[in-house]
Amino acid sequence: MAEKIISSHSGTDARAGDIVIANVDFVMGQDGTSPLAIKAFRDMGGKKVFDPSKVAMVIDHGAPSPNEGTANLHRLMRDFAKEQTFVVYDVGEGVCHQLMPERGHVLPGDLVVGADSHTCTYGGIGAFSTGVGSTDLAATLITGRTWLKVPQSMKIVLKGRLPVGTYGKDLALYVAGKVTASGATYMSCEYCGEVVDRLGVDARLTLCNMAVEMGAKAGIIAPSDEVLSWVRSRSGRTPRPVFADEDARYTDVREFDVSHLAPQAARPHQVDNVCDVQDLSSVEIQQAFIGTCTNGRLEDLRVAASILEGRTVCRSVRLVVAPASRQVLLAALHEGILEILLKAGATVLPPGCGPCVGTHGGVPADGEVVVSTANRNFRGRMGNPAAEIYLASPATVAASAVTGRITDPRGFLG
Amino acid sequence: MLLRGKAHKFGDDVNTDYIIAGKYKFKTLDMDELAKHVMEDLDPEFHARLAPGDFVVAGRNFGCGSSREQAPLALVHARVGAVIASSFARLFYRNAVNTGLPVVECDTCLISNGDELQVDLDHGEVLNLTRGVTVSAAPLPPFMQRIFEDGGLAAHVRKHGGYCLGL
């Protein structure tokens, strides 16, 4: 799939290992990377972005701004977007990786670059999308192109039927544990199999989001009918879906039967340090966090609410929830999810990335343990190197918030 | 180009959050300020011990994690001569070349903390002066070599008016 999308965007018969220059369908930057990109844009002699309708910047990592330094960088972005007449999603709109598919900027078959490593998320709807740095972003803003080494493809086949209580996040963690943090370096991870075929849009985005945690350049899933109707309802453009050929070449094929997969968690401080949640039942927590570009979507909040309804968060635990976007927040409001979360004792933050990346909104104290739905548990990730972060699904995080220990959610589900 | 300095050795999977933590990088574009906090979560004394031109030496998958270009830039502004690792994460490697930080991919088993090294960027060799052994390094892919020689991606785009594969 990667070779086909890159071929159609570069006018070549792109094969793994080739270096090509490809046209991009959309370009994204966030507030941690855009200010440097604006600087590089000027440094390159840039005057105009190639096409303002194909560019967006998102203020999400420090939103609302926690200090004057961040506030000034946000102003730099707003001024640049105004000058160049492209859209800036400001404070409260949401996390970049939720907004790009949700607002119809990215479609199946597209080639997208974003200055954030989790840009690989849009592979969940069948796009080839990859993260770049600020200087690469600037060069793309000027030229409308990027250079790519065409990645090799790793096929990850998920067979069987996903058991009750396990979700897309459990699949993502399980695969990361098996493939390891560098096992897919520079590859395009193509997820398929009957389990993947049945996944909804939200879970597909979760799975591809974590491809970069294995070193991958991209994660990608062939779009289902549900995905195609989801994107058609959001964009005026016509999707050009791409599917793998019968005789497609793969460098590596990994098959996993997940029919008996238990809920998974990653232990500190490595994403691939994965085990069954039930092995962690003695681990006490002080904070639980539901949100991020991995698991802050409506389906995630719904699952959490189904566990928290009629229950309360343990007194020794702070449950922090950050919906992935304003649309997710509004939908959660209309469905009554927010009321359930708030009654249970959750603190609901504005849509954004703050706690995940340690800028603000839930920095743990020294020695504290956090269970989070994010994609990274590196030391210091949430702002304090003396804290410990475990990664798990929204169901596991919600169940853990109730008991005060890392808890297998299966006992909480009807 | 010949570089000389002392090795500061780290392990596998040194991620970009360790190179420069998110809590600092969202506040400022002042890379000299960020440089003071480089590698802080792995080794709080690192910046104090670092002499100009010294090398960061590591194992597999150096620079995994975020796309933040502040990571190579903070190393440049901390006056690290080069990063030498057994392997690199692709985003960090690309950002390093784009911003002019020398990255050398070779087996780092025979380099210990404190060893004196001489790095020959043109011939892709790392000479361990303390141990008297030479290790050869994987060359930069030709297009990346061109970007690096042009002085980074900004200079490359200025010079050629866009990307110039020219292979």
XYZ file of C-alpha atoms in Angstrom:
581
model
C 0.000 0.000 0.000
C 2.864 2.393 0.835
C 4.527 1.824 -2.550
C 1.227 2.418 -4.384
C 0.446 5.680 -2.601
C 3.999 6.993 -2.950
C 4.056 5.989 -6.641
C 0.861 7.912 -7.382
C 2.227 10.988 -5.617
C 5.703 10.956 -7.146
C 4.979 9.947 -10.730
C 7.321 6.987 -10.349
C 7.082 3.254 -9.962
C 8.287 3.542 -6.385
C 9.876 0.478 -4.838
C 11.120 0.009 -1.284
C 14.523 1.618 -0.904
C 14.040 4.208 -3.684
C 14.397 7.872 -2.851
C 11.649 9.955 -4.457
C 10.184 13.441 -4.287
C 6.447 13.219 -3.658
C 3.585 15.732 -3.743
C 1.654 15.977 -0.502
C -2.114 16.299 -0.059
C -1.973 17.965 3.332
C 0.602 19.429 5.733
C 0.224 19.834 9.493
C 2.246 21.386 12.290
C 1.561 21.678 16.027
C 2.717 24.199 18.618
C 5.812 22.241 19.625
C 7.146 22.097 16.074
C 5.557 24.956 14.083
C 7.457 27.876 15.671
C 10.791 26.347 14.582
C 9.270 25.588 11.166
C 8.237 29.229 10.758
C 11.812 30.222 11.583
C 13.140 27.707 9.037
C 10.579 28.905 6.439
C 11.995 32.440 6.696
C 15.536 31.082 6.748
C 14.877 29.242 3.466
C 13.664 32.475 1.908
C 10.027 31.307 1.935
C 7.472 33.938 0.957
C 4.236 32.002 0.400
C 3.069 28.552 1.444
C 2.450 26.383 -1.628
C -1.326 26.112 -1.109
C -3.025 27.555 1.997
C -5.985 25.168 1.565
C -3.638 22.221 2.170
C -2.045 23.529 5.360
C -3.167 23.624 8.995
C -1.451 24.383 12.255
C -2.815 23.234 15.589
C -2.342 24.764 19.037
C -2.743 21.667 21.192
C 0.409 20.730 23.114
C 0.304 23.680 25.477
C -3.321 24.764 25.217
C -4.407 26.999 26.903
C -0.880 28.358 27.303
C 0.642 27.543 30.704
C 3.276 30.318 30.649
C 4.364 33.422 28.759
C 6.953 31.583 26.638
C 4.318 29.227 25.216
C 1.852 32.101 24.781
C 4.361 34.017 22.673
C 5.059 30.976 20.479
C 1.295 30.588 19.971
C 1.076 34.216 18.873
C 3.880 33.598 16.370
C 1.792 30.760 14.864
C -1.406 32.808 14.723
C 0.382 35.720 13.042
C 2.012 33.426 10.491
C -1.271 31.633 9.698
C -3.020 34.981 9.234
C -0.268 36.257 6.952
C -0.327 33.044 4.900
C -4.147 32.636 5.014
C -4.258 29.021 6.209
C -6.286 27.637 9.087
C -5.008 27.543 12.641
C -6.944 25.357 15.076
C -6.668 27.347 18.247
C -6.926 26.512 21.951
C -9.760 24.098 22.699
C -10.304 22.729 19.188
C -8.424 19.548 19.936
C -5.437 17.323 19.303
C -3.917 17.617 15.822
C -4.239 13.895 15.028
C -7.916 13.889 15.905
C -8.626 17.072 13.937
C -6.970 16.099 10.643
C -9.287 13.118 9.930
C -12.287 14.557 11.821
C -12.331 17.792 9.793
C -11.917 15.955 6.512
C -8.370 17.166 5.793
C -7.077 13.629 5.293
C -8.632 10.941 3.097
C -7.815 7.344 2.189
C -5.048 7.193 -0.412
C -3.632 10.600 0.599
C 0.008 11.326 1.292
C 0.350 13.558 4.327
C 3.255 14.912 6.343
C 2.957 16.420 9.776
C 5.504 17.804 12.182
C 4.630 15.375 14.941
C 5.779 11.787 15.222
C 2.238 10.446 15.641
C 1.202 11.711 12.208
C 1.240 7.987 11.330
C -2.231 7.914 12.977
C -4.024 8.690 9.676
C -2.998 5.307 8.340
C -6.076 4.246 10.304
C -8.214 5.623 7.477
C -5.906 4.357 4.741
C -3.624 7.370 4.172
C 0.164 7.219 3.989
C 1.057 9.743 6.651
C 4.337 10.273 8.386
C 6.009 12.537 10.896
C 8.734 15.001 9.967
C 10.757 17.627 11.795
C 10.330 21.388 11.640
C 12.835 22.069 8.844
C 11.258 19.342 6.700
C 7.861 20.898 7.426
C 9.162 24.290 6.284
C 10.536 22.857 3.030
C 7.155 21.211 2.359
C 5.286 24.444 3.127
C 7.323 26.128 0.399
C 7.426 23.365 -2.221
C 4.299 21.276 -1.571
C 6.575 18.266 -1.674
C 8.721 16.116 0.509
C 11.510 13.639 -0.146
C 10.948 10.076 0.963
C 12.911 6.902 1.120
C 10.230 4.412 0.132
C 9.797 2.178 3.183
C 9.797 -1.582 3.242
C 6.496 -3.018 4.396
C 5.838 -5.210 7.394
C 2.540 -7.096 7.311
C 0.967 -7.554 10.722
C -1.873 -10.064 10.572
C -4.248 -10.112 13.543
C -6.308 -13.280 13.459
C -9.200 -14.588 15.498
C -11.776 -12.551 17.364
C -10.936 -9.864 19.921
C -12.279 -10.972 23.334
C -14.578 -8.811 25.476
C -12.604 -6.301 27.551
C -9.759 -5.963 25.055
C -9.639 -3.123 22.564
C -7.577 -1.495 19.837
C -5.136 -0.190 22.438
C -4.511 -3.683 23.771
C -3.712 -4.800 20.206
C -1.352 -1.844 19.727
C 0.490 -2.569 22.985
C 0.643 -6.304 22.340
C 2.117 -5.804 18.863
C 4.610 -3.199 20.178
C 5.740 -5.692 22.795
C 6.280 -8.387 20.164
C 7.852 -6.247 17.434
C 9.857 -4.131 19.984
C 10.635 -0.401 20.027
C 12.954 -0.586 17.035
C 11.667 -3.708 15.287
C 9.935 -1.814 12.475
C 12.468 0.996 11.997
C 11.869 2.829 8.698
C 9.062 0.460 7.706
C 5.434 0.860 6.822
C 3.389 -1.392 9.127
C 0.347 -2.721 7.299
C -2.247 -4.130 9.700
C -4.728 -6.665 8.376
C -6.645 -9.807 9.296
C -10.189 -10.502 10.425
C -9.720 -8.664 13.736
C -8.596 -5.516 11.923
C -11.383 -5.797 9.329
C -13.939 -5.550 12.124
C -12.360 -2.559 13.887
C -14.171 0.796 13.784
C -12.540 4.081 12.804
C -11.484 5.027 16.348
C -9.678 1.732 17.016
C -7.966 1.831 13.610
C -6.580 5.277 14.409
C -5.362 3.989 17.806
C -3.569 1.047 16.211
C -1.758 3.129 13.574
C -0.976 5.874 16.118
C 1.420 3.550 17.895
C 3.269 2.309 14.786
C 5.978 4.917 15.439
C 6.605 3.318 18.847
C 8.117 0.408 16.920
C 10.237 2.785 14.847
C 7.905 2.692 11.837
C 7.636 5.499 9.325
C 3.929 4.778 8.870
C 1.119 2.470 9.902
C -1.645 1.748 7.424
C -4.917 -0.184 7.164
C -6.983 -0.739 4.019
C -10.180 1.303 4.431
C -13.441 -0.560 5.156
C -16.855 0.573 3.917
C -17.425 2.099 7.346
C -14.215 4.145 7.013
C -15.158 5.313 3.524
C -18.599 6.498 4.593
C -17.049 8.138 7.697
C -14.635 10.194 5.573
C -17.237 11.018 2.913
C -19.384 12.637 5.593
C -16.502 14.957 6.507
C -14.844 16.046 3.294
C -15.826 17.519 -0.049
C -12.984 15.654 -1.714
C -13.424 12.183 -3.195
C -11.331 9.508 -1.513
C -8.973 7.469 -3.671
C -8.652 4.361 -1.517
C -5.680 2.088 -2.030
C -5.579 -1.636 -1.296
C -2.694 -4.066 -1.181
C -2.121 -6.222 -4.242
C -2.524 -9.981 -3.932
C 1.177 -10.398 -4.701
C 2.420 -7.441 -2.634
C 5.984 -7.753 -1.314
C 6.591 -7.718 2.429
C 9.950 -7.686 4.179
C 8.438 -9.314 7.193
C 5.086 -10.919 8.019
C 3.991 -11.263 11.636
C 0.869 -13.236 12.506
C -0.830 -13.119 15.870
C -3.972 -14.954 16.925
C -5.528 -12.619 19.478
C -8.608 -14.718 20.302
C -7.405 -15.124 23.877
C -5.605 -11.808 24.304
C -5.926 -10.398 27.818
C -5.920 -6.633 28.438
C -2.356 -5.348 27.983
C -0.216 -2.705 29.696
C 3.247 -1.237 29.116
C 5.377 -0.916 32.248
C 7.724 2.022 32.884
C 9.761 3.347 31.111
C 9.530 1.630 27.718
C 6.559 1.264 25.397
C 7.579 -2.284 24.469
C 7.828 -3.421 28.111
C 4.406 -5.051 27.793
C 2.570 -7.566 29.991
C -0.971 -8.679 30.880
C -2.814 -6.147 33.044
C -3.645 -8.903 35.533
C 0.083 -9.239 36.334
C 0.075 -5.679 37.684
C -2.775 -6.010 40.195
C -0.504 -5.084 43.108
C 0.559 -1.763 41.561
C -1.063 1.166 43.370
C -1.735 4.328 41.362
C -2.179 7.967 42.290
C -3.275 9.289 38.891
C -5.279 7.941 35.974
C -5.356 9.746 32.631
C -7.755 9.211 29.725
C -7.101 11.221 26.580
C -4.381 11.890 23.946
C -4.147 11.229 20.209
C -4.114 7.523 21.045
C -7.251 7.203 23.147
C -9.165 10.450 23.669
C -11.895 9.675 21.155
C -15.622 9.199 21.673
C -15.445 5.395 21.712
C -12.770 5.648 24.435
C -14.846 7.974 26.612
C -17.882 5.739 26.076
C -16.028 2.680 27.333
C -14.691 4.593 30.331
C -18.195 5.841 31.151
C -19.622 2.327 30.937
C -17.212 1.342 33.718
C -17.534 4.514 35.798
C -21.337 4.752 35.684
C -22.652 4.410 39.225
C -19.123 4.069 40.606
C -16.709 6.578 42.076
C -13.030 7.181 41.588
C -10.930 5.881 44.496
C -10.182 8.659 47.014
C -6.446 8.289 46.626
C -6.620 8.674 42.816
C -6.989 11.688 40.548
C -8.762 10.829 37.284
C -7.926 13.342 34.554
C -9.810 13.238 31.243
C -8.932 15.267 28.149
C -11.231 14.675 25.143
C -9.379 14.576 21.820
C -11.399 17.396 20.265
C -14.233 19.852 20.742
C -16.467 17.600 18.615
C -15.652 14.642 20.855
C -16.336 16.784 23.927
C -19.691 17.947 22.530
C -20.725 14.420 21.567
C -19.763 13.211 25.050
C -21.845 16.027 26.502
C -24.896 15.109 24.418
C -24.608 11.417 25.232
C -24.432 12.071 28.955
C -20.901 10.683 29.146
C -19.501 13.841 30.708
C -22.027 13.749 33.516
C -21.105 10.153 34.312
C -17.384 10.994 34.335
C -17.843 14.104 36.463
C -20.147 12.375 38.945
C -17.586 9.600 39.301
C -15.016 12.224 40.277
C -13.105 12.895 37.057
C -11.476 16.240 36.280
C -12.228 17.127 32.668
C -9.604 19.240 30.885
C -10.043 21.153 27.635
C -9.211 19.127 24.499
C -5.425 19.039 24.060
C -2.151 17.239 24.748
C -0.941 18.842 28.014
C -0.721 15.926 30.468
C 0.684 13.439 27.914
C 3.681 15.556 27.039
C 4.213 17.075 30.478
C 3.530 20.703 29.639
C 0.672 21.153 32.125
C -2.615 19.722 33.353
C -1.648 16.745 35.487
C 2.068 16.581 36.226
C 2.590 13.759 38.780
C 4.540 14.176 42.029
C 7.835 12.428 42.819
C 7.353 8.693 43.285
C 3.782 8.719 41.996
C 2.405 6.106 39.632
C 0.196 7.021 36.687
C -1.847 4.736 34.449
C -2.500 6.485 31.153
C -4.087 5.892 27.749
C -1.190 7.719 26.034
C 1.355 6.201 23.675
C 4.597 6.915 25.582
C 5.744 6.117 29.098
C 9.298 7.471 28.847
C 10.844 8.701 32.085
C 9.830 12.332 32.533
C 7.247 12.173 29.772
C 4.459 13.660 31.912
C 6.796 16.311 33.289
C 8.402 14.508 36.241
C 11.286 12.044 35.813
C 10.661 10.726 39.345
C 7.195 9.423 38.432
C 6.249 6.121 36.778
C 3.848 5.789 33.849
C 1.979 2.655 32.802
C 0.102 2.590 29.482
C -3.219 0.821 29.013
C -6.640 1.002 27.374
C -9.358 3.447 28.499
C -11.222 0.486 30.054
C -8.190 -0.527 32.114
C -7.535 3.084 33.160
C -11.167 3.588 34.211
C -11.236 0.332 36.193
C -7.918 1.238 37.831
C -9.239 4.674 38.796
C -12.057 2.977 40.707
C -9.913 0.484 42.609
C -6.719 2.528 43.079
C -4.634 -0.309 41.632
C -3.938 -1.334 38.066
C -7.011 -3.416 37.356
C -8.160 -5.804 34.657
C -11.382 -4.191 33.369
C -13.093 -7.470 32.499
C -14.583 -7.744 35.979
C -16.327 -4.390 35.462
C -18.020 -5.122 32.162
C -21.627 -6.362 32.060
C 36.418 16.573 8.611
C 38.154 15.302 11.757
C 36.499 15.655 15.156
C 38.094 14.875 18.503
C 36.607 14.568 21.961
C 35.637 12.410 24.853
C 32.841 9.805 24.786
C 29.794 10.150 27.038
C 28.190 6.728 26.883
C 24.472 5.986 27.103
C 22.433 2.831 26.528
C 19.795 1.690 24.005
C 16.553 3.506 23.142
C 17.626 7.012 24.205
C 14.441 8.871 23.264
C 13.913 12.500 22.315
C 12.217 13.234 25.641
C 15.506 12.330 27.329
C 17.478 14.498 24.917
C 15.244 17.473 25.649
C 12.106 17.154 27.793
C 8.760 18.400 26.491
C 8.308 20.681 29.488
C 11.177 22.882 28.240
C 10.796 22.766 24.495
C 7.335 24.311 24.340
C 8.481 27.478 26.085
C 11.180 28.936 23.922
C 13.071 28.984 20.639
C 16.272 29.854 22.517
C 18.312 26.722 21.860
C 21.114 27.825 24.186
C 18.563 27.788 26.987
C 17.365 24.297 25.946
C 20.998 23.104 25.699
C 21.407 23.514 29.473
C 18.795 20.760 29.969
C 20.067 18.291 27.384
C 19.970 14.633 28.607
C 18.855 15.935 32.006
C 16.420 13.117 32.859
C 19.089 10.455 32.201
C 22.024 12.338 33.731
C 21.405 15.661 35.521
C 25.163 16.453 35.513
C 25.634 15.816 31.793
C 25.678 19.426 30.639
C 28.116 20.419 33.393
C 30.549 17.620 32.479
C 30.390 18.141 28.718
C 33.374 19.807 27.038
C 32.915 21.394 23.592
C 33.367 18.771 20.885
C 32.662 15.790 23.132
C 30.593 12.932 21.718
C 27.329 11.381 22.785
C 27.764 7.619 22.307
C 24.828 5.232 22.564
C 23.447 1.843 21.635
C 20.480 0.968 19.441
C 17.587 3.193 18.358
C 19.015 6.562 19.427
C 16.468 9.387 19.151
C 13.301 7.299 19.163
C 10.089 9.078 20.045
C 9.016 12.534 19.052
C 9.673 14.506 15.870
C 11.056 17.427 17.866
C 13.920 19.050 16.045
C 14.829 20.723 19.316
C 16.554 17.415 20.184
C 19.398 17.623 17.619
C 19.469 21.428 17.943
C 19.898 21.254 21.723
C 22.820 18.843 21.198
C 24.358 21.219 18.633
C 23.953 24.167 21.012
C 25.423 22.128 23.876
C 28.415 21.868 21.478
C 28.273 18.078 21.160
C 30.642 17.172 18.298
C 28.621 14.241 16.993
C 26.280 11.484 18.096
C 27.706 7.997 17.588
C 25.210 5.152 17.953
C 24.717 1.546 16.854
C 21.462 2.615 15.164
C 19.202 5.651 14.982
C 15.454 6.226 14.866
C 14.554 7.586 11.439
C 13.019 10.905 12.495
C 15.967 11.881 14.675
C 18.485 10.840 11.998
C 16.714 12.938 9.378
C 16.346 15.930 11.709
C 20.031 15.711 12.648
C 21.120 15.810 8.996
C 18.666 18.654 8.304
C 20.070 20.718 11.158
C 23.752 19.877 10.635
C 24.414 17.598 13.623
C 26.898 14.879 12.580
C 25.436 11.408 13.171
C 27.684 8.375 12.942
C 26.187 4.873 12.787
C 28.625 2.166 13.870
C 29.110 -0.577 16.429
C 29.656 1.215 19.744
C 30.471 -1.889 21.866
C 34.165 -1.001 21.913
C 33.609 2.524 23.225
C 33.439 3.137 26.985
C 32.482 6.198 28.941
C 35.418 8.633 28.969
C 37.301 7.154 25.990
C 39.092 9.661 23.747
C 37.771 9.402 20.177
C 38.698 10.759 16.791
C 35.899 10.758 14.210
C 36.679 11.029 10.506
C 33.397 12.106 8.925
C 34.693 11.966 5.351
C 35.923 8.384 5.565
C 33.304 7.179 8.049
C 35.699 5.995 10.719
C 35.760 6.188 14.478
C 39.201 5.802 16.052
C 39.159 4.957 19.743
C 42.423 6.590 20.873
C 42.129 5.149 24.389
C 41.859 1.550 23.159
C 43.699 1.902 19.850
C 40.895 0.413 17.744
C 39.169 1.731 14.636
C 35.539 1.049 13.764
C 34.100 1.841 10.346
C 30.754 3.585 10.124
C 27.806 3.236 7.768
C 27.921 6.091 5.232
C 25.099 8.634 5.032
C 22.777 7.859 2.102
C 24.004 9.996 -0.863
C 21.052 12.434 -0.841
C 21.424 13.005 2.904
C 25.161 13.461 2.417
C 24.369 16.226 -0.064
C 21.976 17.946 2.377
C 24.581 17.705 5.134
C 27.344 19.057 2.886
C 25.111 21.940 1.807
C 24.920 22.888 5.495
C 21.521 21.409 6.348
C 18.134 21.360 4.633
C 17.497 25.133 4.842
C 20.782 25.845 3.052
C 20.058 23.033 0.568
C 16.640 24.482 -0.344
C 18.093 28.001 -0.596
C 20.899 26.781 -2.847
C 18.805 24.649 -5.204
C 15.412 26.357 -4.939
C 13.901 23.077 -3.686
C 15.072 19.487 -3.322
C 17.889 18.445 -5.611
C 18.152 14.654 -5.758
C 20.779 14.840 -8.500
C 21.574 11.151 -8.215
